[in-house]
mmCIF file of C-alpha atoms in Angstrom:
data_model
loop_
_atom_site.group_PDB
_atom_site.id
_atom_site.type_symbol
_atom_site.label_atom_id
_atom_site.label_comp_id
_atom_site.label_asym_id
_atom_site.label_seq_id
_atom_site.Cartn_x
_atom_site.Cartn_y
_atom_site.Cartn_z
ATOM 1 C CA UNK A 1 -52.922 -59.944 57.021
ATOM 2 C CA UNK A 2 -54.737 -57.793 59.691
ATOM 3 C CA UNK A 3 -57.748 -56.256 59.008
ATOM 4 C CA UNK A 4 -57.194 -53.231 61.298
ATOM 5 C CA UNK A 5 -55.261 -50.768 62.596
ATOM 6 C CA UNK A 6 -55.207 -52.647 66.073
ATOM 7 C CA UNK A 7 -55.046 -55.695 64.581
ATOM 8 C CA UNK A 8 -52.014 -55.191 63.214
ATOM 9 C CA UNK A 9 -50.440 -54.017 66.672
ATOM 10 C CA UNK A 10 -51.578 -50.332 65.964
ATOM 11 C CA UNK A 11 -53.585 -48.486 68.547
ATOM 12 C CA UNK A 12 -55.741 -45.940 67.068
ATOM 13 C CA UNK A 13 -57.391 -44.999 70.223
ATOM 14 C CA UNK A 14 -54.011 -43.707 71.806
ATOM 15 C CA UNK A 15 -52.718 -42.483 67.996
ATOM 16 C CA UNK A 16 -55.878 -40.055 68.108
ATOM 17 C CA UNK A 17 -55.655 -37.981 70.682
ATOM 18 C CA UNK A 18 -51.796 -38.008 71.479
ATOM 19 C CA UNK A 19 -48.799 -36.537 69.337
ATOM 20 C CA UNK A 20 -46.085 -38.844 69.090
ATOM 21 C CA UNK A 21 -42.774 -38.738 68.468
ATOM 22 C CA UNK A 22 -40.783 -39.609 65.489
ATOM 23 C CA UNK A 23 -39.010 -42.048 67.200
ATOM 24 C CA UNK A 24 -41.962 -43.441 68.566
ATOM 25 C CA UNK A 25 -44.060 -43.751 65.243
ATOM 26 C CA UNK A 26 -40.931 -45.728 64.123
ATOM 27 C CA UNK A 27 -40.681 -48.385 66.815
ATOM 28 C CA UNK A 28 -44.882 -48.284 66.078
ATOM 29 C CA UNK A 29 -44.381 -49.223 62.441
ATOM 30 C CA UNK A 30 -40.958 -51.491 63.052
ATOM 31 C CA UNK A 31 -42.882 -53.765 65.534
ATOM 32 C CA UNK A 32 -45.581 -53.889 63.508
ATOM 33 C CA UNK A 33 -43.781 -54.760 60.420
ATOM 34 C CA UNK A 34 -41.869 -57.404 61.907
ATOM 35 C CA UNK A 35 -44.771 -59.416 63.402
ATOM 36 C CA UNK A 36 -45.664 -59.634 59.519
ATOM 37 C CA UNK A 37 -42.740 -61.357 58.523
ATOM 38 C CA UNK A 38 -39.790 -58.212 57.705
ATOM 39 C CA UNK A 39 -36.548 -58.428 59.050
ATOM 40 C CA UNK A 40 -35.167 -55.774 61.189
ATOM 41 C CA UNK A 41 -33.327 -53.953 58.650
ATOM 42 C CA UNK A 42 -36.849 -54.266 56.474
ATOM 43 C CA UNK A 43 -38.549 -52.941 58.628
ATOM 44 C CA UNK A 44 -36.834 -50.201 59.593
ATOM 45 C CA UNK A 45 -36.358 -48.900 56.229
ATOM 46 C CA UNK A 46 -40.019 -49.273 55.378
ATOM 47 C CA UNK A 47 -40.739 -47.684 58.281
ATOM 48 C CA UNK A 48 -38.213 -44.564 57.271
ATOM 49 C CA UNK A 49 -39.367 -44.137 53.782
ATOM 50 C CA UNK A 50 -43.577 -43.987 54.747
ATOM 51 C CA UNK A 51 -42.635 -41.570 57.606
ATOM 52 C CA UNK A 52 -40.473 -40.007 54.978
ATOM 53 C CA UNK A 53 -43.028 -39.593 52.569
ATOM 54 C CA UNK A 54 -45.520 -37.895 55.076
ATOM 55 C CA UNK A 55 -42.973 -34.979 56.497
ATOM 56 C CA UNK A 56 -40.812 -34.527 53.510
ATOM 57 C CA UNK A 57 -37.506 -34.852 55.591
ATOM 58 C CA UNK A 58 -34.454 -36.832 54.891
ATOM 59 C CA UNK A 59 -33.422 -39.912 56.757
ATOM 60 C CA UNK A 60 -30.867 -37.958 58.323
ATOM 61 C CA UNK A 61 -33.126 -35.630 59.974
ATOM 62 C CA UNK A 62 -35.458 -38.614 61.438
ATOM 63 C CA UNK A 63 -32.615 -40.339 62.941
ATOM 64 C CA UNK A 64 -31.440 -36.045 64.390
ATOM 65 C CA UNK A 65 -34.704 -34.953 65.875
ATOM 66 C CA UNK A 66 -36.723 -38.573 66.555
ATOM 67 C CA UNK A 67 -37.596 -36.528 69.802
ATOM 68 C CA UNK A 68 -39.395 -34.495 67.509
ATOM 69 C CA UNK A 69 -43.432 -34.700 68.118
ATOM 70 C CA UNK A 70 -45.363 -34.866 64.828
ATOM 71 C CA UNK A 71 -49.029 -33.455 63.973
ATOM 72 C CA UNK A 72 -52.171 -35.794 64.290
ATOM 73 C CA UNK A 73 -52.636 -35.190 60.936
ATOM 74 C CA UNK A 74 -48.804 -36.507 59.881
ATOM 75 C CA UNK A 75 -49.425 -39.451 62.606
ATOM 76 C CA UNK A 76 -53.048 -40.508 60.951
ATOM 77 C CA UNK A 77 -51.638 -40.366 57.201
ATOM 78 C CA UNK A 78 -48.377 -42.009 58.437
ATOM 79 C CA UNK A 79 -50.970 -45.280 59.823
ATOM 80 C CA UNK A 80 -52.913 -45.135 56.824
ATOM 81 C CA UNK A 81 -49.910 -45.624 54.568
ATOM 82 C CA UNK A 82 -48.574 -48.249 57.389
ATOM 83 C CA UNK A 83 -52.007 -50.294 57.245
ATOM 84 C CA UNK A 84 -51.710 -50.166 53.482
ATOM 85 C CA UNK A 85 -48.695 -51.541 53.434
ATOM 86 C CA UNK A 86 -49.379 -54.706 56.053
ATOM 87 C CA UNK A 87 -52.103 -55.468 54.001
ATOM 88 C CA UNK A 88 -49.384 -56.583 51.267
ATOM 89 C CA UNK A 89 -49.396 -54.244 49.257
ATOM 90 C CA UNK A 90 -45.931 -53.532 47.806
ATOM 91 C CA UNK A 91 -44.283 -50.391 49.161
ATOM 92 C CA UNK A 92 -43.485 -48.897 45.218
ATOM 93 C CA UNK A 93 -47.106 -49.003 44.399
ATOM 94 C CA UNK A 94 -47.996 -46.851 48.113
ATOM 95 C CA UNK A 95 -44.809 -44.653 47.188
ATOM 96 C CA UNK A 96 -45.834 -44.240 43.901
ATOM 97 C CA UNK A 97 -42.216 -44.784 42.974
ATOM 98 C CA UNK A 98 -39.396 -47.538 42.302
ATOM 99 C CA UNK A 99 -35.532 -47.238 41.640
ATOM 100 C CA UNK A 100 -34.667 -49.255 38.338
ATOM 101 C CA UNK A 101 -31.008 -49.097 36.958
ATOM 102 C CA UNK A 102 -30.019 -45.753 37.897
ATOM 103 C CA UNK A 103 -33.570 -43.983 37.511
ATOM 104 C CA UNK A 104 -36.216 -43.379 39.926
ATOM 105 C CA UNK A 105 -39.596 -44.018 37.862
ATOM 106 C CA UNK A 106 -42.983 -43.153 39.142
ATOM 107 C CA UNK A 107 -45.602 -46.288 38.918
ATOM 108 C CA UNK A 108 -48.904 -47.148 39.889
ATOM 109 C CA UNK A 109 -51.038 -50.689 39.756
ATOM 110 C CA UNK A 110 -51.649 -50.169 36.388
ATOM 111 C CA UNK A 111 -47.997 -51.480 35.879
ATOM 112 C CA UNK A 112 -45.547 -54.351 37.166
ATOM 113 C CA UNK A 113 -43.396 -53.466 39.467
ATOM 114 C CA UNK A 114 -39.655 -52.615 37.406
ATOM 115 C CA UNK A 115 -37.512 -55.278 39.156
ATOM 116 C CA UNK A 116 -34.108 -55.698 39.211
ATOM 117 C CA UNK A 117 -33.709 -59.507 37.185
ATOM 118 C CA UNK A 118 -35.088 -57.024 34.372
ATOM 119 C CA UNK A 119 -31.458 -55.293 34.610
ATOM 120 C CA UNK A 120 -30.258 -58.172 33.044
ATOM 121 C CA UNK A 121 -32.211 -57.752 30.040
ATOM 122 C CA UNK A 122 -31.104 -53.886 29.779
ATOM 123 C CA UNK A 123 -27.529 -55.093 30.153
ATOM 124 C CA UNK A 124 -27.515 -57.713 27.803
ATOM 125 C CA UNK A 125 -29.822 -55.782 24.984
ATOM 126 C CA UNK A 126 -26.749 -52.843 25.235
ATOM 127 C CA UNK A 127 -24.004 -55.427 24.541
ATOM 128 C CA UNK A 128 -25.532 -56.671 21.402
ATOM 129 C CA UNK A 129 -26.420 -53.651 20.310
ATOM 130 C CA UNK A 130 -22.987 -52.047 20.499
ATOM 131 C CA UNK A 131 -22.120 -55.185 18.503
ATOM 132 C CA UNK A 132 -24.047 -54.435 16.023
ATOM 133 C CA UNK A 133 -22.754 -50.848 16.039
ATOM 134 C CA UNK A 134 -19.437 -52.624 15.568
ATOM 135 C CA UNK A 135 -20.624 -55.082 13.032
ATOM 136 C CA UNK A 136 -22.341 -53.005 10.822
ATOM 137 C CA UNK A 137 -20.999 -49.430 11.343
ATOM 138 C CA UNK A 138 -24.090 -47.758 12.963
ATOM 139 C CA UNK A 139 -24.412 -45.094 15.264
ATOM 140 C CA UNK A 140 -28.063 -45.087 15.559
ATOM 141 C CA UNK A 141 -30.054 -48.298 16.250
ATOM 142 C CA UNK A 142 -33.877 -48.640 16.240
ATOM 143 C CA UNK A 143 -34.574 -50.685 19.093
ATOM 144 C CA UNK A 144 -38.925 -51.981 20.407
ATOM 145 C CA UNK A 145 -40.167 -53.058 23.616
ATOM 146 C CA UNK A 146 -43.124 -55.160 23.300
ATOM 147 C CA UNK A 147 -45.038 -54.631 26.796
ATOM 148 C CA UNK A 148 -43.412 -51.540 28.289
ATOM 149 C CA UNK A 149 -45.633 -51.503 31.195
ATOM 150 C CA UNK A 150 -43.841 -48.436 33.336
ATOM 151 C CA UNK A 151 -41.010 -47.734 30.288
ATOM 152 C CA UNK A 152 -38.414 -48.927 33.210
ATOM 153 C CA UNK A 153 -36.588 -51.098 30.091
ATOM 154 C CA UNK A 154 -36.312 -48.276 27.191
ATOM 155 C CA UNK A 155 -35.846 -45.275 30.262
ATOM 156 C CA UNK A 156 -33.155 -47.526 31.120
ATOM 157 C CA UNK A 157 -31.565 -48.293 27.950
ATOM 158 C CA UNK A 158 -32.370 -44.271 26.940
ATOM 159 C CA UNK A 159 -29.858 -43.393 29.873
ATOM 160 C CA UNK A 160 -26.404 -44.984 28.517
ATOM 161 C CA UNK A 161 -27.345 -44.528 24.433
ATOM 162 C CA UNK A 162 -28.602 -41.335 23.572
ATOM 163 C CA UNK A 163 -28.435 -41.711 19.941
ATOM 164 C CA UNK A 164 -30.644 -45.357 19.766
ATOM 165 C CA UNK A 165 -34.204 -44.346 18.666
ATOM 166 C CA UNK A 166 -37.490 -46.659 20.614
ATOM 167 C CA UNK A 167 -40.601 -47.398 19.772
ATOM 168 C CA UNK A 168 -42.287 -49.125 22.457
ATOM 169 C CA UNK A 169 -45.927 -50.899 22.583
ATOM 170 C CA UNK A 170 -48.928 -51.959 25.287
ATOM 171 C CA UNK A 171 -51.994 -53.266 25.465
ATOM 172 C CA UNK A 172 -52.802 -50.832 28.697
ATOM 173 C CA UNK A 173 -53.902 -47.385 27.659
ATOM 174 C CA UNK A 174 -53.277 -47.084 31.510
ATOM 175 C CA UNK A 175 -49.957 -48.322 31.432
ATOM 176 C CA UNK A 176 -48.725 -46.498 28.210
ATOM 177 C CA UNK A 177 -50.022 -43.271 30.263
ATOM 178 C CA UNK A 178 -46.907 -43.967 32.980
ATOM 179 C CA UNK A 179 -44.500 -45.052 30.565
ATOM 180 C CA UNK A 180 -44.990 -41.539 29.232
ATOM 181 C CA UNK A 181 -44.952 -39.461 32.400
ATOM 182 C CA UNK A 182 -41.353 -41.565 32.723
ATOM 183 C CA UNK A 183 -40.359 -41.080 29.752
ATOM 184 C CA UNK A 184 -41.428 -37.415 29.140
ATOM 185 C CA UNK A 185 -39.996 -36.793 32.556
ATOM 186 C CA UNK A 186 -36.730 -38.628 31.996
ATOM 187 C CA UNK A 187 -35.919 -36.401 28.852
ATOM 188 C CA UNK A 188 -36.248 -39.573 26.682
ATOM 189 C CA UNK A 189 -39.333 -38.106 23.903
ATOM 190 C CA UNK A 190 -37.301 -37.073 21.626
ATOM 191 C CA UNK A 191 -35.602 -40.420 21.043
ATOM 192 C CA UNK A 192 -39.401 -42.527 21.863
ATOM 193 C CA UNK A 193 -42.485 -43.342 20.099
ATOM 194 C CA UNK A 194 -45.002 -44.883 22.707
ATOM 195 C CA UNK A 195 -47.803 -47.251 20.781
ATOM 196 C CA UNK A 196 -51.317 -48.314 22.386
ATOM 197 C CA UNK A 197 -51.965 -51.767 21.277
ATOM 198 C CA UNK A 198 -51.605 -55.568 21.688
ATOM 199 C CA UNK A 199 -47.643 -56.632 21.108
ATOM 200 C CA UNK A 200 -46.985 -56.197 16.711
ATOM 201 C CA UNK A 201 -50.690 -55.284 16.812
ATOM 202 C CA UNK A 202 -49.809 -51.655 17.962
ATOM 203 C CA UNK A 203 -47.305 -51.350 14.887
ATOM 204 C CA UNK A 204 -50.165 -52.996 12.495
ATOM 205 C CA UNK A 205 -52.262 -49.959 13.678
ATOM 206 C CA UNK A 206 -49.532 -47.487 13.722
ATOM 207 C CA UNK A 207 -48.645 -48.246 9.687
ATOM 208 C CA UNK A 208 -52.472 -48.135 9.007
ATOM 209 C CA UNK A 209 -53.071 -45.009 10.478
ATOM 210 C CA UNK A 210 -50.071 -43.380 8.625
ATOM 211 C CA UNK A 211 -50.865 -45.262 5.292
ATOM 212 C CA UNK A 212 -47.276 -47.091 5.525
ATOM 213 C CA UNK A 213 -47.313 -50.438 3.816
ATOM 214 C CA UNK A 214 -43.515 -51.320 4.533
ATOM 215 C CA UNK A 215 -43.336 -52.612 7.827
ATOM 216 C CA UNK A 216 -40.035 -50.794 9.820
ATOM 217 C CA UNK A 217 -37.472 -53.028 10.748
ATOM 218 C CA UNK A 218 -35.621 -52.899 14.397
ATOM 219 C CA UNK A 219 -31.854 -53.959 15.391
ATOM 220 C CA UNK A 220 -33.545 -55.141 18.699
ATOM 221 C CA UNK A 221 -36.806 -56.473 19.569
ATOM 222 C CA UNK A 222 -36.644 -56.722 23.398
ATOM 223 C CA UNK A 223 -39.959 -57.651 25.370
ATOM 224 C CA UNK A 224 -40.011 -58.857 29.531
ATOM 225 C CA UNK A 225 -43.804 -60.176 29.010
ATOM 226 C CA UNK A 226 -46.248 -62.038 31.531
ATOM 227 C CA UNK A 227 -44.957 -65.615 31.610
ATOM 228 C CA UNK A 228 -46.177 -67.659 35.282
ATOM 229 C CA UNK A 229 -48.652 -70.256 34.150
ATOM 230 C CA UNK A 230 -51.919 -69.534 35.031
ATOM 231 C CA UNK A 231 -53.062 -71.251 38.248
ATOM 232 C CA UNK A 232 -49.329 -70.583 39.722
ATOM 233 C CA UNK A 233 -49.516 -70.783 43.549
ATOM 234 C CA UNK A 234 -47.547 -67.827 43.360
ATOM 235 C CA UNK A 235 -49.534 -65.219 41.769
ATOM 236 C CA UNK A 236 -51.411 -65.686 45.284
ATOM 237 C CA UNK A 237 -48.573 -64.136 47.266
ATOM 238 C CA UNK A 238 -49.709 -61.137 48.981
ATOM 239 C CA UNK A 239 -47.661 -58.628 46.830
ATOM 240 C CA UNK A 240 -48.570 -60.383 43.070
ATOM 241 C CA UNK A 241 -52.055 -59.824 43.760
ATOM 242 C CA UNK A 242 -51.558 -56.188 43.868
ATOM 243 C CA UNK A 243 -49.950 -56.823 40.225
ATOM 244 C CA UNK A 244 -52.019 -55.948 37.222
ATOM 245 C CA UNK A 245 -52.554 -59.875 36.193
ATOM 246 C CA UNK A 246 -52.052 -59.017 32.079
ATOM 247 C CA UNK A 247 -48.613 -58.733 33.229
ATOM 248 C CA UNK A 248 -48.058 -61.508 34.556
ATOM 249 C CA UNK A 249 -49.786 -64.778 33.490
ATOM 250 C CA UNK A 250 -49.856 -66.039 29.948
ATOM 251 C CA UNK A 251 -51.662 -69.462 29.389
ATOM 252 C CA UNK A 252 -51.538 -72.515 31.048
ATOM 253 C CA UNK A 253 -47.664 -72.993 30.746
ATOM 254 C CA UNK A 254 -46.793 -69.596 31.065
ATOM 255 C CA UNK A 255 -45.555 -69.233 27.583
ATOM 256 C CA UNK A 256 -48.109 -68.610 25.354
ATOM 257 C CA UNK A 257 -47.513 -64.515 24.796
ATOM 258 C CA UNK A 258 -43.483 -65.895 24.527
ATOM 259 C CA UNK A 259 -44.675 -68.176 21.759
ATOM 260 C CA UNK A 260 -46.622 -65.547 19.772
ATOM 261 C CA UNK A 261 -43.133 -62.984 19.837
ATOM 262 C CA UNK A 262 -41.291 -65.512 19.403
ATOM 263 C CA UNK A 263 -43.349 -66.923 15.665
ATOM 264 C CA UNK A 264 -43.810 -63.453 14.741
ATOM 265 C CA UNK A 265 -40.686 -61.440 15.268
ATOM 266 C CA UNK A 266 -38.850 -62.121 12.450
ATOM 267 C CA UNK A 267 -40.789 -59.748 9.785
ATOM 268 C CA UNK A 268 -40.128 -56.656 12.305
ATOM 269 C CA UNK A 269 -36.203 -57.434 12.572
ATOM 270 C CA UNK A 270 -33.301 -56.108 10.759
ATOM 271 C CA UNK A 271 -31.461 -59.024 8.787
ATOM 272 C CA UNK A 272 -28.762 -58.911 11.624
ATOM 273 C CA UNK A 273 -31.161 -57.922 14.627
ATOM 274 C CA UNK A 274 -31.742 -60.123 18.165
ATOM 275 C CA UNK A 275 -34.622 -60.700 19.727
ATOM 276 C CA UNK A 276 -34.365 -60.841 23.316
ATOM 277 C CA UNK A 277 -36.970 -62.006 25.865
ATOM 278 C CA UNK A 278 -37.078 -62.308 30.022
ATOM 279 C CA UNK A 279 -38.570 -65.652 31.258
ATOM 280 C CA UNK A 280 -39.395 -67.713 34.188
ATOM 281 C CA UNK A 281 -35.756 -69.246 35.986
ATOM 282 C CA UNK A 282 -37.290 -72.770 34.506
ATOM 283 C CA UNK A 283 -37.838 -71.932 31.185
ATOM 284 C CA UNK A 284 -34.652 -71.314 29.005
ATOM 285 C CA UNK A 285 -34.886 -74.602 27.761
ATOM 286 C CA UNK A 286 -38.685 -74.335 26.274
ATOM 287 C CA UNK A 287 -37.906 -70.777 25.123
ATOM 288 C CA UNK A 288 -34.576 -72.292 23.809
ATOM 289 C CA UNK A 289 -36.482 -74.806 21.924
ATOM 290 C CA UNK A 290 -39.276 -72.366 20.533
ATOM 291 C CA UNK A 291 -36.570 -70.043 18.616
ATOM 292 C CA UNK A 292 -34.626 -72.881 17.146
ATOM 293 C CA UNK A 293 -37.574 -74.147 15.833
ATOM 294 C CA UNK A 294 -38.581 -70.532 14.341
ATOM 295 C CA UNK A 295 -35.301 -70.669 13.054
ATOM 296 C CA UNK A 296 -33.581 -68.374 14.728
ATOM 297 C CA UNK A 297 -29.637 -68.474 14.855
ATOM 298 C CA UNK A 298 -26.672 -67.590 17.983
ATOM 299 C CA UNK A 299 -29.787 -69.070 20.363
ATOM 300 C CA UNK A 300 -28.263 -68.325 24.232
ATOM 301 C CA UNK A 301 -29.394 -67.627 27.614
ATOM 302 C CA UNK A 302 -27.949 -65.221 30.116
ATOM 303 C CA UNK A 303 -28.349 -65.607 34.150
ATOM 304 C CA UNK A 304 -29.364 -63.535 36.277
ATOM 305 C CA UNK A 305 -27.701 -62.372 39.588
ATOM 306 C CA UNK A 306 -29.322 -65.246 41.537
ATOM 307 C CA UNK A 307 -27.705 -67.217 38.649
ATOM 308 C CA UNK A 308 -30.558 -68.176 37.591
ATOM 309 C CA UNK A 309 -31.350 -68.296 33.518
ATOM 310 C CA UNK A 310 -33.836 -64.831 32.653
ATOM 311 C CA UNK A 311 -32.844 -63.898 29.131
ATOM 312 C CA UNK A 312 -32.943 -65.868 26.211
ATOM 313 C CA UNK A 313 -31.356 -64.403 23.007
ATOM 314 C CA UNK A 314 -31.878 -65.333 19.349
ATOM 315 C CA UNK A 315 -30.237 -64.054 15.954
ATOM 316 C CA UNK A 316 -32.758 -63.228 12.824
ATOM 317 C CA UNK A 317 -31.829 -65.969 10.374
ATOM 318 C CA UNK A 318 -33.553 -66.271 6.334
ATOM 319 C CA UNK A 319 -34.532 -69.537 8.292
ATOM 320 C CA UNK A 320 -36.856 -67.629 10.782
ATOM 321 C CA UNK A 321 -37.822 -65.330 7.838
ATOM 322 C CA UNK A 322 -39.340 -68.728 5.989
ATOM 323 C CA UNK A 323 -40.446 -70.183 8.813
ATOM 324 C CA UNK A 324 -42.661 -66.939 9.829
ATOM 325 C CA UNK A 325 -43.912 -66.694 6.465
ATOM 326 C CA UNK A 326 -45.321 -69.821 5.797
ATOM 327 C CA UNK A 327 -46.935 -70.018 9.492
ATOM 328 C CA UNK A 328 -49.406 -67.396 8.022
#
């Protein structure tokens, strides 16, 4: 990646002392973009939304007055973002923003980037829940995230049932803090209860604080946690290492934090609740394994639109209940 402005095909001596045009910043930014590796279409649409960002106009109007000049000041943010940006660092994290389902949620590096295999999870989490509403005659369904990271997952499922209550849990206090501002901004606080804490950890503490000794019970335990093995030559790509990496790698196969849901799920579920976890395209099969020995029941795995497997899916069983109690 360049290490300067010129480097990177930028030239800051002409930038300032000259106001350019929009159309001109554009080309800029397009041709710089594209001797990084975007396509055209990338790059102009990268290019849009950081120009965006620094005049506050629509796309519309940058394409209707490109002849229009822009401030030094507009021009030198607009590079700064642009250098960001050809660094490798992903375009949500320098917009502060990222579409997920049908929300716009703000994020930050505290957070993984929402993406949209992780729709897959929402989708299939909202089918067996209205099962269970069917099954069992319930209107209202408790539903936790383990790992909420930006609260894309529970904003998401929040949208399309407003009656399903959520408690959701991190490890992050930095994290939890933009799952709230989504959240709280999304109109969803009334129906969420955000917890600060390592995965059933943050429930342990929640019942200790309020002097609870039954431990509540959820219809759906849903969690998208870190699973690359550690070492993975991709966590070197140039937009994971702007990824916090607690949200990404978990042990030397990848499935360590999967294992640890996985064995200790069971004593937060309903008797007829799922557990449902995101994984690696390669791992269905080892996650597959790992819940029929817990004992869970209905084991399956859903693709995603790649067609790749990303969702494994297990029924609570009195098998997984036994099995979970005699592994402490």
């Amino acid at each position: 990646m360049p290490d300067s402005a010129e480097s990177a095909g930028l030239d800051s001596a002409d930038s300032s002392c000259e106001e350019r045009t929009v159309k001109q910043l554009l080309l800029m930014a397009g041709q710089a973009l594209k001797a990084r590796g975007a396509d055209a279409d990338e790059a102009r649409l990268e290019s849009e939304l950081l120009l965006l960002e620094m005049t506050g106009k629509s796309r519309a109007w940058l394409r209707a007055f490109d002849d229009t000049r822009l401030s030094l000041e507009v021009q030198h943010r607009f590079e700064q973002l642009l250098q960001r940006r050809l660094s490798g660092e992903p375009l949500a994290y320098i917009l502060g923003r990222k579409d997920f389902w049908s929300l716009e949620l703000y994020v930050t590096d505290a957070v993984l980037i929402p993406r949209e295999d992780t729709e897959v999870l929402v989708t299939q989490a909202l089918q067996l829940g209205r099962q269970l509403e069917i099954e069992t005659g319930q209107t209202v369904l408790d539903v936790l995230e383990l790992g909420t990271g930006s609260g894309a997952i529970i904003c998401a499922l929040a949208t399309e049932e407003t009656l399903w209550q959520f408690t959701a849990t991190d490890v992050s206090a930095e994290a939890l803090a933009v799952a709230t501002t989504n959240v709280t901004g999304h109109g969803f606080a009334g129906q969420t209860t955000l917890l600060l804490g390592s995965w059933f950890d943050a429930l342990e503490n929640g019942m200790a604080a309020s002097h609870e000794s039954a431990a509540p019970r959820f219809d759906l335990i849903i969690s998208n946690p870190p699973y690359i093995a550690e070492g993975d030559p991709h966590l070197d790509a140039p937009a994971l290492r702007h990824e916090p990496a607690l949200a990404l790698s978990s042990g030397t196969d990848g499935l360590d934090s999967i294992r640890h849901i996985v064995a200790a799920a069971s004593r937060w579920l309903q008797p007829t609740g799922w557990l449902l976890l995101e994984h690696g395209y390669d791992q269905g099969p080892a996650v597959r394994k790992l819940m029929r020995q817990a004992g869970y029941e209905n084991v399956a795995t859903a693709l995603d639109l790649a067609g790749q497997p990303r969702v494994t899916m297990a029924r609570h069983s009195v098998a997984a209940v036994q099995i979970a109690g005699a592994a402490k």
